[in-house]
Every structure is written in structure tokens, then in C-alpha cells.
Coordinates of C-alpha atoms and ligand atoms in Angstrom, one line a residue:
M1 CA 55.1 -8.8 24.3
T2 CA 56.0 -7.1 21.0
T3 CA 55.4 -8.2 17.5
K4 CA 57.3 -9.9 14.6
N5 CA 55.3 -7.7 12.2
A6 CA 57.8 -4.9 11.3
P7 CA 55.3 -2.3 10.1
L8 CA 53.3 -2.8 13.3
Q9 CA 56.4 -2.5 15.5
Q10 CA 57.5 0.6 13.6
W11 CA 54.1 2.2 14.0
T12 CA 53.8 1.5 17.7
D13 CA 57.3 2.9 18.1
E14 CA 56.3 6.1 16.2
V15 CA 53.1 6.5 18.2
A16 CA 55.0 6.0 21.5
A17 CA 57.5 8.6 20.4
L18 CA 54.7 11.1 19.7
T19 CA 52.5 10.4 22.7
K20 CA 55.3 9.8 25.2
P21 CA 53.5 7.2 27.5
D22 CA 55.1 6.1 30.8
K23 CA 54.4 2.5 30.0
I24 CA 53.5 0.3 27.0
H25 CA 51.2 -2.7 27.4
W26 CA 50.6 -5.2 24.5
C27 CA 47.2 -6.8 25.2
D28 CA 46.9 -10.5 25.0
G29 CA 43.1 -10.5 25.5
S30 CA 43.3 -13.1 28.4
E31 CA 40.8 -13.1 31.3
A32 CA 43.6 -12.5 33.7
E33 CA 44.4 -9.3 31.9
Y34 CA 40.8 -8.3 31.9
N35 CA 40.5 -8.9 35.6
Q36 CA 43.7 -7.0 36.3
L37 CA 42.5 -4.0 34.4
V38 CA 39.2 -4.1 36.2
E39 CA 41.0 -4.2 39.6
Q40 CA 43.2 -1.2 38.5
M41 CA 40.1 0.8 37.4
L42 CA 38.3 0.0 40.7
V43 CA 41.3 1.6 42.5
T44 CA 41.3 4.7 40.2
G45 CA 37.5 5.1 40.5
D46 CA 37.0 4.6 36.7
L47 CA 34.9 1.6 37.6
L48 CA 32.5 1.1 40.5
K49 CA 31.6 -2.4 41.7
L50 CA 27.9 -3.2 41.5
R51 CA 26.1 -5.5 44.0
A52 CA 27.9 -8.8 43.5
A53 CA 25.0 -10.9 45.0
T54 CA 22.6 -10.0 42.2
Y55 CA 25.0 -8.5 39.5
P56 CA 28.1 -10.6 39.8
H57 CA 31.2 -9.1 37.9
C58 CA 29.2 -6.1 36.9
Y59 CA 30.7 -2.6 37.0
L60 CA 29.6 0.9 36.4
H61 CA 31.6 3.6 34.6
R62 CA 30.5 7.2 34.8
S63 CA 31.7 9.1 31.8
D64 CA 32.5 12.8 31.7
P65 CA 29.0 14.4 31.5
S66 CA 30.0 16.1 28.2
D67 CA 31.0 12.8 26.7
V68 CA 27.9 10.6 26.4
A69 CA 27.3 10.1 22.6
R70 CA 28.8 10.1 19.1
V71 CA 29.8 13.5 17.9
E72 CA 28.9 13.6 14.2
H73 CA 29.9 17.2 13.8
L74 CA 33.4 16.3 15.0
T75 CA 33.7 13.2 12.9
Y76 CA 35.6 13.5 9.6
V77 CA 36.4 11.4 6.5
C78 CA 39.8 12.7 5.3
S79 CA 40.1 11.2 1.8
E80 CA 42.6 12.7 -0.6
N81 CA 39.7 13.9 -2.8
E82 CA 36.9 15.8 -1.1
E83 CA 34.4 14.4 -3.6
D84 CA 35.1 10.9 -2.4
A85 CA 33.9 11.7 1.1
G86 CA 30.7 13.3 -0.4
P87 CA 28.1 15.6 1.1
N88 CA 27.2 13.0 3.6
N89 CA 30.5 13.4 5.5
N90 CA 32.6 16.2 7.1
W91 CA 35.8 16.4 5.1
M92 CA 39.2 17.7 5.9
D93 CA 42.3 17.6 3.8
P94 CA 44.4 14.6 5.1
S95 CA 47.6 16.6 5.6
E96 CA 45.8 19.4 7.4
A97 CA 44.0 16.8 9.5
H98 CA 47.2 15.0 10.4
Q99 CA 48.8 18.2 11.4
K100 CA 45.9 19.2 13.6
I101 CA 45.5 16.0 15.3
N102 CA 49.2 15.2 15.7
K103 CA 49.5 18.4 17.7
L104 CA 46.8 17.0 20.1
F105 CA 48.5 13.6 20.4
D106 CA 51.9 15.2 21.1
G107 CA 52.8 14.1 24.6
C108 CA 49.2 13.3 25.5
M109 CA 50.1 9.9 27.1
Q110 CA 52.5 11.3 29.6
G111 CA 51.9 9.7 33.0
R112 CA 49.6 7.1 31.3
T113 CA 49.9 3.6 29.9
M114 CA 49.7 3.1 26.2
Y115 CA 47.8 -0.1 25.4
V116 CA 48.3 -1.8 22.1
V117 CA 45.1 -3.7 21.3
P118 CA 45.2 -6.2 18.3
Y119 CA 41.7 -7.2 17.3
C120 CA 39.8 -9.1 14.6
M121 CA 36.5 -8.0 13.3
G122 CA 34.7 -11.3 12.4
P123 CA 35.4 -14.9 13.3
I124 CA 39.3 -15.3 13.5
K125 CA 39.2 -18.0 10.8
S126 CA 36.7 -16.2 8.5
P127 CA 38.0 -15.1 5.1
Y128 CA 35.6 -12.2 5.5
A129 CA 37.1 -11.0 8.7
R130 CA 39.6 -8.1 9.0
C131 CA 42.0 -7.1 11.6
G132 CA 43.0 -3.9 13.2
V133 CA 45.1 -2.6 16.0
E134 CA 43.9 0.1 18.4
I135 CA 46.4 2.0 20.4
T136 CA 44.7 3.7 23.3
D137 CA 45.5 5.3 26.7
S138 CA 42.1 4.2 28.1
A139 CA 41.8 1.0 30.2
Y140 CA 38.0 1.4 29.8
V141 CA 38.4 1.1 26.1
V142 CA 40.6 -2.0 26.5
I143 CA 38.0 -3.9 28.6
N144 CA 35.2 -2.9 26.2
M145 CA 37.2 -4.0 23.2
R146 CA 37.7 -7.4 24.8
L147 CA 34.0 -7.8 25.0
M148 CA 33.2 -6.3 21.6
T149 CA 35.9 -7.8 19.4
R150 CA 38.1 -10.9 19.2
M151 CA 40.9 -9.2 20.8
G152 CA 44.5 -10.2 21.7
Q153 CA 46.9 -12.9 20.8
A154 CA 44.8 -14.7 18.2
A155 CA 44.2 -11.4 16.3
L156 CA 47.9 -10.5 16.6
D157 CA 48.8 -14.0 15.1
R158 CA 46.5 -13.3 12.2
I159 CA 48.0 -9.9 11.7
E160 CA 51.5 -11.4 11.6
R161 CA 50.4 -14.0 9.1
E162 CA 48.6 -11.6 6.8
G163 CA 50.6 -8.4 7.3
Q164 CA 47.4 -6.3 7.1
F165 CA 45.6 -4.3 9.7
V166 CA 43.7 -1.0 10.2
R167 CA 45.6 1.4 12.4
G168 CA 43.6 3.1 15.0
L169 CA 45.0 5.6 17.4
H170 CA 42.9 6.8 20.3
S171 CA 43.5 9.1 23.3
I172 CA 40.9 10.4 25.7
G173 CA 43.1 13.5 25.8
D174 CA 41.6 15.9 28.5
L175 CA 38.0 15.1 27.4
D176 CA 37.6 18.8 26.3
P177 CA 34.9 18.9 23.7
E178 CA 36.8 21.8 22.1
R179 CA 39.8 19.3 21.5
R180 CA 37.8 16.4 20.2
F181 CA 38.1 14.9 16.7
I182 CA 37.2 11.5 15.2
M183 CA 39.2 11.3 12.0
H184 CA 39.3 8.6 9.3
F185 CA 41.9 8.2 6.6
P186 CA 40.4 5.6 4.3
E187 CA 43.3 5.5 1.8
E188 CA 45.7 4.9 4.7
L189 CA 43.4 2.5 6.4
S190 CA 43.8 4.5 9.6
I191 CA 41.7 6.2 12.2
Q192 CA 42.7 8.9 14.8
S193 CA 40.3 9.6 17.6
F194 CA 41.1 12.2 20.3
G195 CA 39.3 13.7 23.3
S196 CA 36.4 11.2 23.9
G197 CA 36.0 7.9 25.7
Y198 CA 32.4 7.2 24.4
G199 CA 31.9 3.9 22.7
G200 CA 31.1 5.0 19.2
N201 CA 34.0 7.5 19.3
A202 CA 36.6 5.3 21.1
L203 CA 36.0 1.6 20.5
L204 CA 37.6 2.0 17.1
G205 CA 36.7 -1.5 15.9
K206 CA 33.0 -0.6 15.9
K207 CA 31.7 2.4 13.9
C208 CA 35.1 3.7 12.8
H209 CA 36.6 0.5 11.5
A210 CA 33.7 -2.0 10.9
L211 CA 31.5 0.7 9.2
R212 CA 33.4 3.8 7.9
I213 CA 36.7 2.2 6.9
A214 CA 35.0 -1.1 6.0
S215 CA 32.4 0.5 3.8
W216 CA 35.2 2.2 1.9
Q217 CA 37.0 -1.1 1.4
G218 CA 33.8 -3.0 0.5
H219 CA 33.2 -0.4 -2.2
R220 CA 36.6 -1.1 -3.7
E221 CA 36.5 -4.8 -3.2
G222 CA 32.8 -5.7 -4.1
W223 CA 31.2 -6.2 -0.6
L224 CA 29.0 -4.2 1.8
A225 CA 29.6 -3.1 5.4
E226 CA 26.2 -2.2 6.8
H227 CA 24.5 -0.9 10.0
M228 CA 22.4 -4.0 10.3
L229 CA 21.4 -6.6 12.8
I230 CA 21.4 -10.3 11.7
V231 CA 18.7 -12.6 13.1
E232 CA 17.8 -16.2 12.6
V233 CA 14.1 -17.2 12.6
E234 CA 13.2 -20.9 12.8
S235 CA 9.6 -22.0 12.2
P236 CA 8.0 -25.0 14.0
E237 CA 8.6 -27.0 10.9
G238 CA 12.3 -26.3 11.3
E239 CA 12.6 -23.9 8.3
K240 CA 15.4 -21.4 9.0
H241 CA 15.7 -18.0 7.6
Y242 CA 18.4 -15.3 8.1
L243 CA 17.3 -11.7 8.0
A244 CA 19.4 -8.5 8.0
A245 CA 17.8 -5.2 9.2
A246 CA 19.1 -1.7 9.1
F247 CA 17.6 0.8 11.5
P248 CA 19.1 4.0 12.8
S249 CA 20.8 4.1 16.2
A250 CA 18.5 3.4 19.1
C251 CA 15.6 2.3 17.0
G252 CA 15.3 -1.2 18.3
K253 CA 18.0 -3.3 16.4
T254 CA 19.0 -5.0 19.6
N255 CA 15.4 -5.8 20.5
L256 CA 14.6 -7.2 17.1
A257 CA 17.8 -9.3 17.0
M258 CA 16.9 -10.7 20.5
L259 CA 13.1 -11.1 19.9
I260 CA 11.1 -13.4 22.1
P261 CA 8.2 -14.9 20.1
P262 CA 4.7 -14.1 21.3
K263 CA 3.0 -16.8 23.4
S264 CA 0.8 -18.0 20.6
Y265 CA 3.9 -18.6 18.4
K266 CA 4.7 -22.1 19.8
G267 CA 7.7 -23.8 18.3
W268 CA 9.1 -20.6 16.7
K269 CA 12.7 -19.8 17.6
V270 CA 14.6 -16.6 17.2
R271 CA 18.4 -16.5 17.6
T272 CA 20.7 -13.6 17.4
L273 CA 23.8 -13.4 15.1
G274 CA 24.4 -9.7 15.5
D275 CA 22.7 -6.5 16.8
D276 CA 24.5 -3.7 15.0
I277 CA 26.8 -4.4 12.1
A278 CA 26.8 -6.9 9.1
W279 CA 29.4 -7.5 6.5
L280 CA 27.8 -8.9 3.3
H281 CA 29.6 -10.8 0.7
L282 CA 28.4 -12.6 -2.4
D283 CA 29.3 -16.3 -2.4
A284 CA 30.1 -18.5 -5.4
T285 CA 26.4 -19.3 -5.9
G286 CA 25.4 -15.7 -5.9
R287 CA 23.8 -15.7 -2.4
L288 CA 24.6 -12.8 -0.1
R289 CA 26.2 -14.1 3.1
A290 CA 26.5 -12.1 6.3
I291 CA 28.9 -12.1 9.2
N292 CA 28.7 -10.0 12.3
P293 CA 32.2 -8.5 12.7
E294 CA 31.6 -7.9 16.4
S295 CA 31.5 -10.4 19.3
G296 CA 29.7 -8.3 21.9
Y297 CA 26.8 -5.8 22.2
F298 CA 27.1 -2.2 23.2
G299 CA 23.4 -1.6 23.7
V300 CA 21.1 1.2 25.0
V301 CA 20.1 0.3 28.6
P302 CA 16.9 2.4 29.3
G303 CA 13.7 0.6 28.4
T304 CA 15.3 -2.9 28.8
N305 CA 13.0 -5.1 30.9
E306 CA 11.6 -8.6 30.9
K307 CA 8.8 -7.6 28.6
T308 CA 10.7 -5.5 26.0
N309 CA 13.7 -7.8 25.9
R310 CA 13.9 -10.7 28.3
N311 CA 17.1 -12.1 26.8
A312 CA 18.9 -8.7 27.2
Y313 CA 17.6 -8.3 30.7
E314 CA 19.0 -11.7 31.7
M315 CA 22.2 -11.3 29.8
I316 CA 23.1 -8.2 31.6
R317 CA 22.7 -9.7 35.1
H318 CA 26.4 -10.7 35.1
D319 CA 29.8 -9.8 33.6
T320 CA 28.5 -6.6 32.2
I321 CA 30.0 -3.1 32.0
F322 CA 27.3 -0.4 32.5
T323 CA 28.0 3.1 31.4
N324 CA 26.0 6.1 32.7
V325 CA 23.2 4.3 34.5
G326 CA 21.7 5.2 37.9
V327 CA 22.3 3.1 41.1
T328 CA 19.8 1.9 43.7
S329 CA 20.4 2.1 47.4
D330 CA 21.6 -1.5 47.5
N331 CA 24.0 -0.8 44.6
E332 CA 22.2 -2.4 41.8
P333 CA 22.2 -0.7 38.4
W334 CA 19.0 1.2 37.6
W335 CA 17.5 2.7 34.6
E336 CA 14.2 4.1 33.4
D337 CA 11.6 1.4 32.6
K338 CA 13.7 -1.3 34.4
Q339 CA 10.3 -2.0 36.3
D340 CA 11.7 -2.7 39.7
G341 CA 13.9 -0.8 42.3
E342 CA 14.3 2.9 42.8
P343 CA 17.2 5.1 41.9
A344 CA 19.3 6.4 44.7
T345 CA 21.9 8.0 42.6
D346 CA 21.8 9.3 39.0
W347 CA 24.2 8.7 36.1
Q348 CA 26.3 11.6 37.3
G349 CA 26.6 10.2 40.8
R350 CA 24.3 12.8 42.2
P351 CA 21.6 11.9 44.7
Y352 CA 18.6 11.1 42.5
A353 CA 16.2 14.1 42.0
A354 CA 13.5 14.0 39.3
A355 CA 14.2 17.6 38.7
N356 CA 17.6 16.7 37.4
G357 CA 16.1 14.5 34.6
P358 CA 16.3 10.7 34.2
A359 CA 18.4 8.6 36.6
A360 CA 20.1 6.8 33.7
H361 CA 21.3 8.9 30.8
P362 CA 19.0 8.2 27.7
N363 CA 22.1 6.9 25.9
S364 CA 23.5 4.8 28.8
R365 CA 24.9 1.6 27.6
F366 CA 25.6 -2.0 28.5
T367 CA 28.7 -3.7 27.2
V368 CA 28.5 -7.5 27.2
S369 CA 29.9 -10.5 25.4
A370 CA 27.4 -11.8 22.8
A371 CA 27.8 -15.3 24.1
Q372 CA 25.9 -14.3 27.3
N373 CA 22.8 -13.8 25.2
P374 CA 20.4 -16.8 25.9
G375 CA 19.4 -16.6 22.3
Y376 CA 22.9 -16.5 20.9
S377 CA 23.3 -18.3 17.6
P378 CA 26.6 -20.3 17.4
L379 CA 26.5 -19.5 13.7
A380 CA 27.8 -16.1 14.7
D381 CA 31.2 -17.8 15.0
D382 CA 30.9 -19.6 11.6
P383 CA 33.7 -18.3 9.3
G384 CA 31.3 -18.6 6.3
G385 CA 28.5 -16.5 7.8
V386 CA 24.8 -17.1 6.9
P387 CA 22.8 -16.7 3.7
I388 CA 20.4 -13.7 3.9
S389 CA 16.8 -14.2 2.7
A390 CA 15.7 -10.6 3.3
I391 CA 17.0 -7.2 3.9
I392 CA 14.8 -5.0 6.1
F393 CA 15.1 -1.2 6.2
G394 CA 13.3 0.9 8.9
G395 CA 13.1 4.1 10.8
R396 CA 11.2 5.8 13.5
R397 CA 8.2 7.5 11.7
R398 CA 5.1 8.8 13.4
E399 CA 3.3 8.7 10.0
V400 CA 3.8 8.1 6.3
A401 CA 5.6 4.7 6.4
P402 CA 3.3 1.8 6.7
L403 CA 4.0 -1.1 9.1
V404 CA 5.6 -3.1 6.4
Y405 CA 6.0 -3.2 2.6
Q406 CA 8.2 -5.0 0.1
S407 CA 10.2 -3.4 -2.7
K408 CA 9.3 -4.3 -6.3
D409 CA 12.8 -5.6 -6.9
W410 CA 16.4 -5.1 -5.9
K411 CA 16.9 -1.7 -7.6
H412 CA 13.7 -0.3 -6.2
G413 CA 14.8 -1.7 -2.9
V414 CA 17.9 0.5 -3.2
L415 CA 15.6 3.5 -3.4
V416 CA 13.6 2.3 -0.4
G417 CA 16.9 2.1 1.5
A418 CA 18.1 5.5 0.3
G419 CA 14.7 7.0 1.3
V420 CA 14.9 5.9 5.0
A421 CA 14.2 8.8 7.4
S422 CA 13.9 8.6 11.1
E423 CA 13.4 10.8 14.2
T424 CA 16.8 11.4 15.9
T425 CA 17.6 9.8 19.1
A426 CA 20.1 10.2 22.1
A427 CA 22.7 8.1 20.4
A428 CA 24.2 11.1 18.8
A429 CA 24.8 14.6 20.3
G430 CA 22.1 17.1 19.1
Q431 CA 18.4 17.7 19.0
I432 CA 16.2 14.7 19.6
G433 CA 13.0 13.7 17.7
V434 CA 13.7 15.6 14.6
T435 CA 13.0 13.7 11.4
R436 CA 16.1 13.5 9.2
R437 CA 17.1 11.4 6.1
D438 CA 19.2 8.5 7.2
P439 CA 19.8 6.4 4.0
M440 CA 20.2 2.7 4.8
A441 CA 20.6 3.9 8.5
M442 CA 24.2 4.7 7.3
K443 CA 24.1 8.6 7.4
P444 CA 26.7 8.8 10.3
F445 CA 28.6 5.7 9.1
C446 CA 29.1 5.6 5.4
G447 CA 32.8 6.3 4.9
Y448 CA 32.4 7.5 1.3
N449 CA 30.2 9.5 -0.9
F450 CA 26.6 8.3 -0.7
A451 CA 26.2 8.7 -4.5
D452 CA 29.0 6.1 -5.0
Y453 CA 27.5 4.0 -2.2
W454 CA 24.1 3.8 -4.0
S455 CA 25.8 3.0 -7.3
H456 CA 27.6 0.1 -5.5
W457 CA 24.3 -1.2 -4.0
L458 CA 22.7 -1.0 -7.5
S459 CA 25.6 -2.9 -9.1
F460 CA 24.6 -6.1 -7.2
A461 CA 21.6 -6.4 -9.4
E462 CA 23.9 -7.3 -12.3
K463 CA 26.1 -9.6 -10.1
S464 CA 23.5 -12.1 -8.9
E465 CA 20.0 -13.5 -9.5
S466 CA 19.7 -14.8 -6.0
L467 CA 19.7 -11.6 -4.1
P468 CA 17.7 -11.1 -0.9
K469 CA 14.3 -9.5 -1.2
I470 CA 14.1 -5.9 0.3
F471 CA 11.5 -4.7 2.7
H472 CA 10.7 -1.6 4.8
V473 CA 9.2 -1.7 8.3
N474 CA 7.9 1.0 10.7
W475 CA 7.1 -0.1 14.3
F476 CA 6.5 3.4 15.4
R477 CA 3.3 4.6 13.6
Q478 CA 1.2 6.7 16.0
D479 CA -2.4 7.9 16.1
S480 CA -3.3 11.5 16.4
D481 CA -3.1 11.3 20.2
G482 CA 0.5 10.1 20.0
N483 CA -0.3 6.4 20.9
F484 CA 1.7 3.7 19.2
L485 CA -0.6 1.7 16.8
W486 CA 1.5 -1.5 16.7
P487 CA 2.5 -3.4 19.9
G488 CA 6.0 -4.0 18.6
F489 CA 8.7 -6.1 20.4
G490 CA 7.9 -9.9 20.3
D491 CA 4.8 -9.2 18.1
N492 CA 7.2 -8.0 15.4
L493 CA 7.7 -11.7 14.6
R494 CA 4.3 -11.5 13.0
V495 CA 5.7 -9.1 10.4
L496 CA 8.9 -11.1 10.0
R497 CA 6.7 -14.1 9.3
W498 CA 5.0 -12.3 6.5
I499 CA 8.4 -11.2 5.1
I500 CA 9.6 -14.8 5.2
D501 CA 6.5 -16.0 3.5
R502 CA 7.0 -13.4 0.8
C503 CA 10.5 -14.7 0.3
E504 CA 9.1 -18.2 -0.1
G505 CA 6.2 -17.0 -2.4
R506 CA 3.6 -18.0 0.2
S507 CA 1.9 -14.8 1.4
G508 CA -0.4 -12.3 -0.2
A509 CA 0.3 -8.7 -1.0
T510 CA -1.1 -6.0 -3.3
E511 CA 1.1 -4.2 -5.8
T512 CA 1.0 -0.4 -5.1
A513 CA 3.1 2.6 -6.2
I514 CA 5.5 2.1 -3.3
G515 CA 5.8 -1.6 -3.5
Y516 CA 3.9 -4.7 -2.3
L517 CA 1.7 -3.9 0.7
P518 CA 0.0 -6.7 2.7
S519 CA -3.7 -6.4 3.0
P520 CA -4.8 -6.4 6.7
G521 CA -5.6 -10.2 6.5
D522 CA -2.2 -11.0 5.2
I523 CA -0.5 -10.4 8.6
D524 CA -1.3 -12.8 11.4
I525 CA -2.8 -10.8 14.3
S526 CA -4.5 -13.8 16.1
G527 CA -4.5 -13.2 19.9
L528 CA -3.7 -9.5 19.5
D529 CA -6.3 -7.0 20.7
L530 CA -6.1 -4.8 17.5
E531 CA -9.2 -3.2 16.0
P532 CA -9.5 -3.8 12.2
S533 CA -9.3 -0.1 11.8
T534 CA -6.0 0.0 13.5
M535 CA -4.6 -2.5 11.1
E536 CA -6.0 -0.6 8.2
A537 CA -4.3 2.6 9.5
L538 CA -1.0 0.7 9.9
L539 CA -1.1 -0.5 6.3
N540 CA -2.7 2.6 4.8
L541 CA -1.0 4.3 1.9
D542 CA -1.8 8.0 1.9
K543 CA -1.0 9.0 -1.6
E544 CA -0.8 12.7 -0.9
Q545 CA 1.7 12.2 2.0
W546 CA 3.7 9.8 -0.2
R547 CA 3.8 12.3 -3.2
Q548 CA 5.3 14.7 -0.7
E549 CA 7.7 12.1 0.7
M550 CA 8.9 11.1 -2.8
Q551 CA 9.4 14.7 -3.8
E552 CA 11.5 15.2 -0.7
I553 CA 13.5 12.1 -1.4
G554 CA 14.0 13.3 -5.0
K555 CA 15.3 16.7 -3.7
Y556 CA 17.6 15.0 -1.2
L557 CA 19.0 12.7 -3.9
E558 CA 19.6 15.5 -6.4
A559 CA 21.8 17.3 -3.9
Y560 CA 24.3 14.5 -4.6
G561 CA 24.8 16.1 -8.1
S562 CA 26.4 14.4 -11.1
R563 CA 27.8 11.4 -9.1
L564 CA 24.2 10.3 -8.3
P565 CA 23.3 7.2 -10.3
Q566 CA 20.6 8.2 -12.7
E567 CA 19.0 4.8 -12.2
L568 CA 18.2 5.8 -8.7
L569 CA 16.4 8.9 -9.8
E570 CA 14.5 7.0 -12.4
Q571 CA 13.3 4.7 -9.6
Q572 CA 12.2 7.7 -7.7
R573 CA 10.4 9.2 -10.7
A574 CA 8.7 5.9 -11.5
V575 CA 7.2 5.8 -8.0
L576 CA 6.1 9.4 -8.2
K577 CA 4.4 8.7 -11.6
D578 CA 2.6 5.6 -10.2
L579 CA 1.4 7.7 -7.3
G580 CA -0.5 9.8 -10.0
Ligands
OXD1 C1 25.5 2.4 18.3 C2 25.1 3.6 17.5 O1 26.1 2.6 19.4 O2 24.5 3.3 16.4 O3 25.4 1.3 17.8 O4 25.2 4.7 17.9
MN2 MN1 24.6 1.3 15.8

């Protein structure tokens, strides 16, 4: 297979001349191709077969121990103009970057196969979808891309029809962290990633294309590429709402997207459209519509069990690729809080010993086709996407942020999003548990200057009068002994219900300096064993803490200098003034 698209053919020829592979394989995306690659990886040891009786068609991949997460310090946006990348990104001059990375790619595929992977982000027939081609020397990347994107012939057909695609070049190189770079060239619509096989660095359709490059394109073209789940909530009366929620990595987006209603919520249905990324476009009536550009989930495994996420637990019982989990003595995958079984081997393949740390790496992952989710919404395949009623921001905060509040309006909501902060997790290399600013949960993923990004967000207020309402949630409030105050998981539907009722003008709230806060009685806690004082603590607004928070947000925003939209600072000053 080759292509009728001359620029694509020319680019693959150029890449082959540079990287010097032994073989070139154009991926058609078929099941036969997937199975053949799996067989080949079982032979090389890149995959290990898990127990077929209980985990049919499930495989384990053990990565290099130094290659287990995104590497933000090695990730660059190489725009022509440094200011366009902004203080939120590492920047390198594009010609210097090309020179540096071309040297690494030179001859790197000798003895290897070069796979050409055409893919489509979004339903193949969607006007909102965009295509790309990833060239990689990793069969692991190819099989993951088949689960995560619409990959193969249909994508190539669209590329040949449209003539447009994002170019992604990837090599695992020698996995040396000293020779690892994830580079984005937004003006060229290209990505070059060297030296890592980890999902966020190597599955280029995901963070690199669908967030960094797409956010840049969205800025130019009037749409938004966001780090958001998309979930459908249906009431017993059959009323449906679609919500989009942005939380930082490993803060529960997959769990919220796959929520199982609490027992007392008879007749409520929750369906998943997406668990990580949303592309948002205004339609002709001014409603914001969302598509999920992905077709699979690359989720954090530890903590997944029947109680926390029953759908995910069931979904990963077959046809799943596990990366860096432990293994039981009868060859089943094992992870912390799985709730049954015992690890025999840890994620590095060593006999399990508690002294070596957890059996599964804290950022171990499952890759699975979204259609395997028992709560999958077929609307995820709808070319037109779904209309969003509410946008929800959130982070992992021990204190300060209440369980939920609503912004005063869209522009104030942009400040709420810009003010998101969260404790860091294992999804990125570096220290864990440190609170950092993560505006709109996009700090690692916005492919351009945050100042311009906030202006872009603010500009929607002038474009439509039917925009979603904006909320902020925090499932992670703790008491002084470190106990979580809110039960979370399925019970988060109680909060979503208040949010939906607010969108419909049905539920109560009190206007405060930071937005509309529910009173304890406004959130349904029937059947929950929660003291009234706990609910009060969850919804408490500590003015002194908030003054400090707002001052910190102000300082953070001001660091963006003259490109910062003044309107955003005015929002921040107004809140500070209201706090007295
Ligand atoms: C992810 C991440 O893998 O955000 O989705 O790191
Ligand atoms: Mn993510």
C-alpha cells in the first residue's frame, strides 16, 4: 500500500531516507493486521500474554523503567515566534529544533520496520474531525493507535480526499532519557517525538495532535480543543444533558465519564462520550457542540475496581493492552486496589516485594476500544457531536475549593478555569502531590500562549448567547486528619444533578464573591451518611483563604504580561473586591 496523495508520499519517502528502516509498512487498520502485530510482539517479548481464560486477548507491555510518564520538561512548542508559545511552554527556535532532532532521527530505524499510520481524530464523517499520519518504528504504538483512533484505510481515504493531515514522526530511539524530545511545530502542523514509547509522548494523535496542535488550530479557526471528558446524563423522566469536564491528568476524568449512579438514583442513566479530550465548536444556533476526537481510552489502572468504576473494571476484562501493571501467579494482571488476587510479579517483572514499592506503577495504563465500555454512548460516533449544557472545571485540592460552585457568567467562568490548581500526580514525571496552577487543566497541553488562549475563551461571550454555564468542582476536600469529606465516585451524580438543575433554572444557590454556591440543602444527600457539619465544610467559603487564593491567581496571571487580556484581570479584581 502506498498513497495517491503526493505530499504524503513525498514526506514518507523523505522520512525513510532519513531514518533508513529495513522495511516500510502502511497500516490498513484491519483486525488481521492488529493480530499479526500482536503475534510478532509476543515473539519479541514486547507483549506478554495474560491468562486467556479470564482475560481473553489481553496483553501486558512492560516499558523501560525510565519511560513511564509524560516528560513536560522535554516537551517543546517550536513556533516561529517565541511569544506565540508563551511562558506556559518550553520553546525552541524551529530551525534549531529541526537540526537537533533530525540528527537523532538520522538512521534511527535501521534494522526496524517503519510503520505509516494514517488516523482520523473524530468520527470519519464529521466536519469537525481532523486527520493525521504518524510514522513510527514501534509496533506497540501502532496497536495502541488502532484502539485510540480511527486508524487505517478509512483515514487514508479522507486524507486523499481532503489533502490535509498533521505529520507526526516518532521513534523510540534507544529510550535514553538524555536523547528524548517531544517537539511540536504548529505552523507546519507537524510533531516530532524521539526517545519515548510512553502513550502521552508516543501516541501522537492524543496529546500532541488532539490538544497541542489542535488548540493552536482552534485559536486560528474559532474553536476549542480541550482536556475534557464528555458525559451524557439522562434523568428518569428522559431529560438528557451533555456535560464537559476538565480535570488535570489522573484526577478522575475517566471515573466521572463512566459514573455508575448510586442505588437510590433509580432510572438515572450515565453514558460516556469521551474520557480525556473534547473538541468544541459553535453551531449555527450558537450552541457549543462537542466531539471526542478519540475512539479509545488510555486510562490509569490502579484504583480501578467494581466500586470505583464498575464499567471500566468490566471493560478491561478482554481485548485490552495493559502497560506496567503487576501479574498474579496465575498470570492475571494485578494492580493496587484491584481488590482481589495477589501480585506475584511487579511492573518491572521482578518477584513482588513490598519494599520495592507498588506492584503496578502508579501511572500504569490500560488501552481499550471505547466501544467496550458498557456505558458507551453511540453518540460518540455522531458526526455532529452533542450540545454541551455545562462546562465543569476541577482540580485535586485538599482545601480552599468547595465541593461545587457556579460562575457568575461566561467571562467569570473563564477566570474560574484560568484559576484551576491541582496537586500533581504520577501522569507526568516529577514530584507528586505539589499544588500547581493548571489553568483549564491545559498547562501541559495548550499549544500556544495562555494569554492568547484566555482571550480566545473570552471571545466566545460575544459570539453566542446560548453558551454552556460554567462550574467548578472539587471531589478531594479533606479534613484536618486527611480524610476525604465527600464520598465521590457514583455519588458525584448528586453534584451533576445540581449542576443540571442550575442549567435548567431549577435549583437554589446563594450568590457569593466567588460565584453561586449551593446551600447544604440544595444538594441531594439522601441515603448518604454525611453529618450536616461535613456538608457545611464542603460548601464553606473561607474568605481569608480565598483572598489569598485570588491574590495568587492575580500574580500568576500578571506573569503573562502585556498579552494578558485585561478583562481577565478585571474579573480577578472584581472577585477580590467582593471578598472585602
Ligand atoms: C493522559 C494524561 O494520559 O493526561 O490522559 O496524562
Ligand atoms: Mn489526559
